[in-house]
mmCIF file of C-alpha atoms in Angstrom:
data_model
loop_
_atom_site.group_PDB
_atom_site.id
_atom_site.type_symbol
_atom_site.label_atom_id
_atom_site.label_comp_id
_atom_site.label_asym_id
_atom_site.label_seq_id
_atom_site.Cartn_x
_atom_site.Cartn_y
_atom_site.Cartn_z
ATOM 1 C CA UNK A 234 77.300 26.845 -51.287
ATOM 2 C CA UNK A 235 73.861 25.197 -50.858
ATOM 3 C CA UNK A 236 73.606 21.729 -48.880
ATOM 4 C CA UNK A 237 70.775 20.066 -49.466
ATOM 5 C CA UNK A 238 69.621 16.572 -47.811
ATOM 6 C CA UNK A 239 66.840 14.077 -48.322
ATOM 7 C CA UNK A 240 65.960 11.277 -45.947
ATOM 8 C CA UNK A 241 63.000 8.618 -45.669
ATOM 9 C CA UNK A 242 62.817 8.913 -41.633
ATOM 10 C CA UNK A 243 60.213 5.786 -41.546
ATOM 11 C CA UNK A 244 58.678 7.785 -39.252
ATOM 12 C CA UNK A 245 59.694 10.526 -37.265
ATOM 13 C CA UNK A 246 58.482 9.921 -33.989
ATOM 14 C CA UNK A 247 59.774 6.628 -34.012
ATOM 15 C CA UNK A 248 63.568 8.112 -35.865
ATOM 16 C CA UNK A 249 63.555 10.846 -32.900
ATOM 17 C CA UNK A 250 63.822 8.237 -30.089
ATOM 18 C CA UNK A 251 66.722 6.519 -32.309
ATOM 19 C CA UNK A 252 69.158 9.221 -33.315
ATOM 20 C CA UNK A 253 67.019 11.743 -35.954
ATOM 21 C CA UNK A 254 67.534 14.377 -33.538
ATOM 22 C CA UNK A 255 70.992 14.146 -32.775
ATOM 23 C CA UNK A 256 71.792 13.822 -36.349
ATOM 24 C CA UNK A 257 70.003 16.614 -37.190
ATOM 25 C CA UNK A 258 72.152 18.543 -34.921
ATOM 26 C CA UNK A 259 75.415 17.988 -36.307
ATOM 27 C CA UNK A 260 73.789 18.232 -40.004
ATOM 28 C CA UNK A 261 75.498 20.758 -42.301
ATOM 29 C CA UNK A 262 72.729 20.762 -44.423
ATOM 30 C CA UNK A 263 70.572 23.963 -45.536
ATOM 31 C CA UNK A 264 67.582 22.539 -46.436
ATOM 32 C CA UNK A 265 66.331 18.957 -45.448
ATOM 33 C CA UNK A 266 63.359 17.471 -46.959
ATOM 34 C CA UNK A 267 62.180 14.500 -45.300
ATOM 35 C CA UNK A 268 59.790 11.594 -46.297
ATOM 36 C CA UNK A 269 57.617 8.940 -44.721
ATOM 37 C CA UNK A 270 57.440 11.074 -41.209
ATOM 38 C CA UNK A 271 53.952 9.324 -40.527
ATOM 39 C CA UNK A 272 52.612 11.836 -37.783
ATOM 40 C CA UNK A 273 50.917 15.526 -37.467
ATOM 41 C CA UNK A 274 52.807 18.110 -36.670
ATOM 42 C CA UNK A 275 51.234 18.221 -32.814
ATOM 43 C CA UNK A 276 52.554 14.798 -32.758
ATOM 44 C CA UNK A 277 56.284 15.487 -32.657
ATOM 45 C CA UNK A 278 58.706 16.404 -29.964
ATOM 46 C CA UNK A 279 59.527 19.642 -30.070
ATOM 47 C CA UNK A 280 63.158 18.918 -31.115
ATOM 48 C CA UNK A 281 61.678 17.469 -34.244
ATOM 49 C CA UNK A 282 58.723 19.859 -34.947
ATOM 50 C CA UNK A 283 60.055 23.179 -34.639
ATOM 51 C CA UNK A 284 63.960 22.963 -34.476
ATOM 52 C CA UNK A 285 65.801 25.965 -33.035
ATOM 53 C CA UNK A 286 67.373 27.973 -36.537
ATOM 54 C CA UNK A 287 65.182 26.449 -38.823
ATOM 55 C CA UNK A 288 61.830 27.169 -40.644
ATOM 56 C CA UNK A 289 59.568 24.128 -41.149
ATOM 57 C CA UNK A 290 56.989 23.117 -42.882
ATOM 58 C CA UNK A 291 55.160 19.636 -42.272
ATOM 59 C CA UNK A 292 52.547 18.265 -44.834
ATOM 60 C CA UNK A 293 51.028 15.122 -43.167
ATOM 61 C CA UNK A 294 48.759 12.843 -44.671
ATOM 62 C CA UNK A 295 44.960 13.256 -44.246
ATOM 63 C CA UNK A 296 45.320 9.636 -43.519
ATOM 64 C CA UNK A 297 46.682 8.866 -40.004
ATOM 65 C CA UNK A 298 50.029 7.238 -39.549
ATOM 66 C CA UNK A 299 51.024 7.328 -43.650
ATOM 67 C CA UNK A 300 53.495 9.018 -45.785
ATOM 68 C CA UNK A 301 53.487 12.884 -44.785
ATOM 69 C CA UNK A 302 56.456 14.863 -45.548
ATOM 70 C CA UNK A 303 58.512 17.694 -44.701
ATOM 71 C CA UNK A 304 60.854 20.354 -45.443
ATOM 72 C CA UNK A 305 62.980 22.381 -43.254
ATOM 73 C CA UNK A 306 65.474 25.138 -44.345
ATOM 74 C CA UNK A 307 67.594 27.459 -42.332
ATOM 75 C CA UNK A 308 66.264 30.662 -44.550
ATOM 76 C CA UNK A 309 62.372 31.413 -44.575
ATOM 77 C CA UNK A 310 61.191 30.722 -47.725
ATOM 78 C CA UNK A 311 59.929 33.226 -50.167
ATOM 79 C CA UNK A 312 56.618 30.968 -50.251
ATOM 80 C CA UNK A 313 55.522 27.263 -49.384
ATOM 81 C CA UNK A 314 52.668 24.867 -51.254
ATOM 82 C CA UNK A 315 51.699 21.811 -50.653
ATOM 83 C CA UNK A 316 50.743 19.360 -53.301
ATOM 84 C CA UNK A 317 51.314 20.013 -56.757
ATOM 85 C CA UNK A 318 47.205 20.517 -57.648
ATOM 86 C CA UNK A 319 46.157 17.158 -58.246
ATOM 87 C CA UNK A 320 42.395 16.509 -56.533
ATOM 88 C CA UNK A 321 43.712 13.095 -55.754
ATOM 89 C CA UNK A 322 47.014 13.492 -53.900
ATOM 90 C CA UNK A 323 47.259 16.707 -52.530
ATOM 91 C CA UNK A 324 45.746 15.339 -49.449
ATOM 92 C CA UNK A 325 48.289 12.363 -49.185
ATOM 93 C CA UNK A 326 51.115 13.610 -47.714
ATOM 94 C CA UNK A 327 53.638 13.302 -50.846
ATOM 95 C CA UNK A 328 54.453 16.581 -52.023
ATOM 96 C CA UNK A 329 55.069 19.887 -50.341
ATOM 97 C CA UNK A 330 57.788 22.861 -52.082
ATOM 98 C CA UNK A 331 59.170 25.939 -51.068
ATOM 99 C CA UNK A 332 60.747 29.238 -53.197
ATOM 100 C CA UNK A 333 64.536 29.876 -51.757
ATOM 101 C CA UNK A 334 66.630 32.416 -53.705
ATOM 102 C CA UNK A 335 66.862 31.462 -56.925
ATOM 103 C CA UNK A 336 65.740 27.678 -56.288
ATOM 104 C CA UNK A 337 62.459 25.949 -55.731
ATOM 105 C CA UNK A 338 63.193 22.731 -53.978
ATOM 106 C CA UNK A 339 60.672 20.246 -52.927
ATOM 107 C CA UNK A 340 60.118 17.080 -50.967
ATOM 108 C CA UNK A 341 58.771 14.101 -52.380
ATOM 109 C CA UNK A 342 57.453 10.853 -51.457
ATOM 110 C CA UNK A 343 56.556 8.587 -54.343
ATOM 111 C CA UNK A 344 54.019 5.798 -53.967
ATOM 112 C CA UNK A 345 55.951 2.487 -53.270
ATOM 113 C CA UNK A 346 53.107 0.381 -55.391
ATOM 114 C CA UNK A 347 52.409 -3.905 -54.689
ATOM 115 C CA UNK A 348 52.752 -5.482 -58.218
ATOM 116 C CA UNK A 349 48.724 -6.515 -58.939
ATOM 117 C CA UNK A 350 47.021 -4.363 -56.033
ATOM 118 C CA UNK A 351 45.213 -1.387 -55.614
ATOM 119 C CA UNK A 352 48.644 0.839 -54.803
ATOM 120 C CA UNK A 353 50.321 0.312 -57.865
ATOM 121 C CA UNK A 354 47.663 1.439 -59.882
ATOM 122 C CA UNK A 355 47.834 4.385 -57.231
ATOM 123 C CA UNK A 356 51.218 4.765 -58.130
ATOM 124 C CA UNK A 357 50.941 4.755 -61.954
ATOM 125 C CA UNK A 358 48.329 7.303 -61.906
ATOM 126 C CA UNK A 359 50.600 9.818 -59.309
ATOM 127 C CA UNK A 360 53.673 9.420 -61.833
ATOM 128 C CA UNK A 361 51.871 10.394 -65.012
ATOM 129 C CA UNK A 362 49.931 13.697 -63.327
ATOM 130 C CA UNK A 363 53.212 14.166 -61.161
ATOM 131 C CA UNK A 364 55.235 14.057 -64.549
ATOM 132 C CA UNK A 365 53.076 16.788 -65.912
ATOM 133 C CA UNK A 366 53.618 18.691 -63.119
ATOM 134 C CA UNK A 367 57.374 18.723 -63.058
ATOM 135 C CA UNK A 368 57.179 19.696 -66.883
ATOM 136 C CA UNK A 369 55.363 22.950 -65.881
ATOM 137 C CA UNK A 370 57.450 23.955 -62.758
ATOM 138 C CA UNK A 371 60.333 23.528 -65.063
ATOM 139 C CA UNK A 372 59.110 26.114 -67.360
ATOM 140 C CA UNK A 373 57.319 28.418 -64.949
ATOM 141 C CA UNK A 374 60.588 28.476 -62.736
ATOM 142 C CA UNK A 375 62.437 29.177 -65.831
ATOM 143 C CA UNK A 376 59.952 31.662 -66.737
ATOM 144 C CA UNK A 377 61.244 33.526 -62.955
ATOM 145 C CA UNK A 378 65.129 32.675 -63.817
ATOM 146 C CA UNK A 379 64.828 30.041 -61.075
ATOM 147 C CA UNK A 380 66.314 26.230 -61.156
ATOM 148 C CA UNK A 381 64.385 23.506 -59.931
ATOM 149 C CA UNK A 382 65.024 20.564 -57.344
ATOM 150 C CA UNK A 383 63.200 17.850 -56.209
ATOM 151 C CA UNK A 384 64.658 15.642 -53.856
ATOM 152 C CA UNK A 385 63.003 12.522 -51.993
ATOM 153 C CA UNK A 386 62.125 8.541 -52.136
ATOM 154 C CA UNK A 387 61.120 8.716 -56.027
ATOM 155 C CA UNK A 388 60.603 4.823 -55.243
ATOM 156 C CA UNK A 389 62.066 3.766 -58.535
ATOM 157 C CA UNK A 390 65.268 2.399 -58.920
ATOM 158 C CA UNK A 391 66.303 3.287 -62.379
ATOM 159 C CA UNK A 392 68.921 1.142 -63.630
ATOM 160 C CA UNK A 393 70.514 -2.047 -63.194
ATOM 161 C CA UNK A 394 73.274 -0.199 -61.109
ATOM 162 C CA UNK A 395 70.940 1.283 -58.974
ATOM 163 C CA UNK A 396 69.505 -1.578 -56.672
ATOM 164 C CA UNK A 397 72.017 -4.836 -55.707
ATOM 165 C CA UNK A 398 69.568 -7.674 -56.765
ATOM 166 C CA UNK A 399 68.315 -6.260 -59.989
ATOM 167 C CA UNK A 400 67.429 -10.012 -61.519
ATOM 168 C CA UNK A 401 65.381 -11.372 -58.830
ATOM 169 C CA UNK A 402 63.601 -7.971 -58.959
ATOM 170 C CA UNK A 403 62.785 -7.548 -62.644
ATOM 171 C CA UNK A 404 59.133 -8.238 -61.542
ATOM 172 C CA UNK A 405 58.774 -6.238 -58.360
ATOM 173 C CA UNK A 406 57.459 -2.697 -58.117
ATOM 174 C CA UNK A 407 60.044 0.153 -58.250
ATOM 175 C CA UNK A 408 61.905 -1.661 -60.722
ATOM 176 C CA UNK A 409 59.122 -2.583 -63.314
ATOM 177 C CA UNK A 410 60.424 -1.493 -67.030
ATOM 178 C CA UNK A 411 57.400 0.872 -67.267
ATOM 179 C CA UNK A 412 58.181 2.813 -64.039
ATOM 180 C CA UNK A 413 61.659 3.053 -65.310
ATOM 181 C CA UNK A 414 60.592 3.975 -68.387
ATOM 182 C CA UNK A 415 58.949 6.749 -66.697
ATOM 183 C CA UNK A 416 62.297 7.987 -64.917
ATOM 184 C CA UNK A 417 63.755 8.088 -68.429
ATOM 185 C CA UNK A 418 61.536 10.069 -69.355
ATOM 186 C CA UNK A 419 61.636 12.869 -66.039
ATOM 187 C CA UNK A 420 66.127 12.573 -67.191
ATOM 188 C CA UNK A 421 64.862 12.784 -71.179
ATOM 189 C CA UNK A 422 66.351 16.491 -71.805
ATOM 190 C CA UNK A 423 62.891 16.396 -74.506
ATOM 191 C CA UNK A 424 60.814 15.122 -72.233
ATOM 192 C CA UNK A 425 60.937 15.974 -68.260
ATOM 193 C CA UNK A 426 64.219 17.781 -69.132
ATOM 194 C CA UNK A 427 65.529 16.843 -65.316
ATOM 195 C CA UNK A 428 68.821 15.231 -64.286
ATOM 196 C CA UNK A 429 69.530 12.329 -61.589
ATOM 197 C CA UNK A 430 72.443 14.864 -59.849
ATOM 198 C CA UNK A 431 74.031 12.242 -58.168
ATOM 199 C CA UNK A 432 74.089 9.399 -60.658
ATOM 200 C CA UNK A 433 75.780 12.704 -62.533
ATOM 201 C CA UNK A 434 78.360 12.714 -59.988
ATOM 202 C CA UNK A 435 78.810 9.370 -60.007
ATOM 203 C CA UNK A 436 78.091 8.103 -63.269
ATOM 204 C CA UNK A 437 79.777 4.340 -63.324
ATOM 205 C CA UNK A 438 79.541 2.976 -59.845
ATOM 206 C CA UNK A 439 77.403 0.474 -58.484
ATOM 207 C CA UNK A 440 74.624 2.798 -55.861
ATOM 208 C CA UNK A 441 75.680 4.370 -53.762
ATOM 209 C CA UNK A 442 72.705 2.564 -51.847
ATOM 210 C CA UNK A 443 69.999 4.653 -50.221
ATOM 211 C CA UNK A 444 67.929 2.095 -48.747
ATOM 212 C CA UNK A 445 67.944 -1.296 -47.614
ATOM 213 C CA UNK A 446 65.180 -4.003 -46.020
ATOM 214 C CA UNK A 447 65.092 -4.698 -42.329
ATOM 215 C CA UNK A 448 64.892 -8.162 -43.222
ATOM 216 C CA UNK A 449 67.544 -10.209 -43.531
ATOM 217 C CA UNK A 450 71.235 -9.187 -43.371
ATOM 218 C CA UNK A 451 70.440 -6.668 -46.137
ATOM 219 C CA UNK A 452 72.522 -3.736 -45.006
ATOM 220 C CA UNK A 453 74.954 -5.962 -43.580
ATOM 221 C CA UNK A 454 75.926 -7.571 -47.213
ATOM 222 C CA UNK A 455 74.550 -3.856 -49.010
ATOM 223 C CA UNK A 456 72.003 -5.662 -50.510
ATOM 224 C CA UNK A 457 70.286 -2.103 -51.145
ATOM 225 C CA UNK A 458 68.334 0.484 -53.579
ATOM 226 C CA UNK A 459 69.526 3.727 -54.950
ATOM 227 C CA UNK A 460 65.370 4.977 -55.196
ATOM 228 C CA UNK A 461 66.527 8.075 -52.951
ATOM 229 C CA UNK A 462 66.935 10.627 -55.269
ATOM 230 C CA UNK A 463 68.248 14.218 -56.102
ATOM 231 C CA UNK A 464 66.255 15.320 -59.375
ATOM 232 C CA UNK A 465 67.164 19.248 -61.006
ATOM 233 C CA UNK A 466 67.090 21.362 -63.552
ATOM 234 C CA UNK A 467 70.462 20.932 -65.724
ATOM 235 C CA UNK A 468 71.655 24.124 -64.641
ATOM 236 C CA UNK A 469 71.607 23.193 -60.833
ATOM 237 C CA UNK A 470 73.093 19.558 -61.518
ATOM 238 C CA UNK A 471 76.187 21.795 -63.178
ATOM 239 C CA UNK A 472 76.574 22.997 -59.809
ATOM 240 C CA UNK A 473 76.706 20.274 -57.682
ATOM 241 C CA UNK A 474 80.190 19.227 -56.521
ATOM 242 C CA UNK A 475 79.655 16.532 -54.145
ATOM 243 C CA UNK A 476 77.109 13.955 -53.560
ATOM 244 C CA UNK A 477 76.969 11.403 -51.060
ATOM 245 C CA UNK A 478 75.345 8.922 -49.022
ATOM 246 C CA UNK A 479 75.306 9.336 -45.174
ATOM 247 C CA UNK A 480 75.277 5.663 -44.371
ATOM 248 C CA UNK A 481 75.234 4.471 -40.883
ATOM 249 C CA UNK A 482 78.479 2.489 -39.726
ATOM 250 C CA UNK A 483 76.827 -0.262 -38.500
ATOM 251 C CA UNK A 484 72.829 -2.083 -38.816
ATOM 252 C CA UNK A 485 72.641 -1.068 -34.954
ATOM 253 C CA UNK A 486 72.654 2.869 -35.266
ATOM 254 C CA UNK A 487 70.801 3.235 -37.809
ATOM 255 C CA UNK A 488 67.327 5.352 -37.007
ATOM 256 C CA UNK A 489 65.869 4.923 -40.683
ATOM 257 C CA UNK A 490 65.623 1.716 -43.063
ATOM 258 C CA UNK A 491 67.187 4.729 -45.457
ATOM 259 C CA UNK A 492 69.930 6.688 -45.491
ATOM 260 C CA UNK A 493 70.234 10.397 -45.822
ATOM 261 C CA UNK A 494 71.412 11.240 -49.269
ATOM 262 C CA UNK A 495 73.408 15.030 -49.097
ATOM 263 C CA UNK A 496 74.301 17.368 -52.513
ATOM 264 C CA UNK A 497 76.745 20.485 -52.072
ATOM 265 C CA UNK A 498 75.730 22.760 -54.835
ATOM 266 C CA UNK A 499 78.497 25.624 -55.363
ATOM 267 C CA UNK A 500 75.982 28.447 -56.302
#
């Protein structure tokens, strides 16, 4: 079995001092990829930067305090890169993978994009070379008899089921009909040729709900966005056998505005 978990920690430093790192004790997970963790490595606690039994890899941002992600897994990988070779992201903190037996999986943090700014143009031009990308490791990892996984905050919610207020959001960024358009195409077997492994699982339910606002009495009511995804090779999604959503129990002990989102693949 491989357990796999992605999480938006909305930044680690800040997650540590709320619960990150007692969670992350109890975790069953293999690998973790997180998102969003908003520090350099020398920045962390040690119980966050270098846990005891596992090997980690941190990509921050050249820009201090944004995005950065990581990916920790309990085997040393076979190799590590970060980015995916674009000149204009690999520096941002989004993207970092790693080679595990017969799996690359990666950690991903999509632009979130502001409807008629600057970062949604950002955002549409990191989705069509990150699209390209995900094409290639698909056939280069198939080349090496390896399946694919990319796990993170895609920032997109795809479908109507996927985020609670869908109407009132028609215009808002991550649920714009091109960028879903664009997630049809990453599932479109000629296209991307990926699958969304838990909306797989779960194919006719409402969420599950990775992420919901601070404001308001969103998680309260589960007034929340499925954008925290679980994206693989066809093979892989065949193998998953359980996918769920570690939501806290109540608003108070939380330590993220997201949830972890956990796949059991029976390998």
């Amino acid at each position: 079995m491989l357990t796999v978990t992605s999480v938006n920690v909305n930044g680690l430093r800040a997650a540590a001092k709320k619960g990150f790192v007692e969670w992350l004790a109890d975790t069953s997970a293999d690998v973790l990829c997180l998102q969003e963790v908003r520090a350099e490595a020398g920045q962390l606690p040690e119980a966050v930067r270098a846990p005891e039994g596992w090997f980690v890899t941190h990509a921050p941002a050249a820009a201090k305090g944004r995005a950065g992600v990581s990916l920790y897994s309990r085997r040393e990988p076979d190799a590590v890169r970060i980015g995916f070779g674009s000149s204009e992201f690999d520096g941002s903190g989004r993207y970092v993978e790693a080679d595990l037996p017969g799996v690359t999986i990666a950690s991903l943090y999509l632009p979130s994009g502001e409807v008629g700014t600057d970062r949604q143009d950002e955002k549409v031009r990191f989705m069509g070379e990150f699209l390209a990308h995900l094409k290639d490791l698909r056939v280069r990892a198939a080349a090496d008899g390896r399946e694919v996984l990319v796990v993170g905050d895609w920032n997109i919610a795809h479908q109507q089921a996927d985020l609670k207020n869908w109407r009132s959001n028609a215009k808002s960024s991550g649920f714009l009909p091109e960028e879903r358009d664009w997630l049809t195409r990453v599932f479109d077997p000629a296209d991307g040729g990926y699958v969304d492994v838990v909306r797989s699982l779960h194919p006719d339910v409402t969420g599950p709900y990775t992420w919901w606002s601070y404001r308001g009495r969103a998680f309260d009511n589960d007034s929340g966005w499925r954008i925290d995804l679980h994206v693989s090779t066809p093979t892989l999604a065949d193998k998953a056998v359980k996918g769920f959503v570690e939501r806290a129990a109540t608003h108070g002990e939380r330590w993220s505005d997201h949830a972890p989102v956990t796949v059991v693949y029976d390998l």
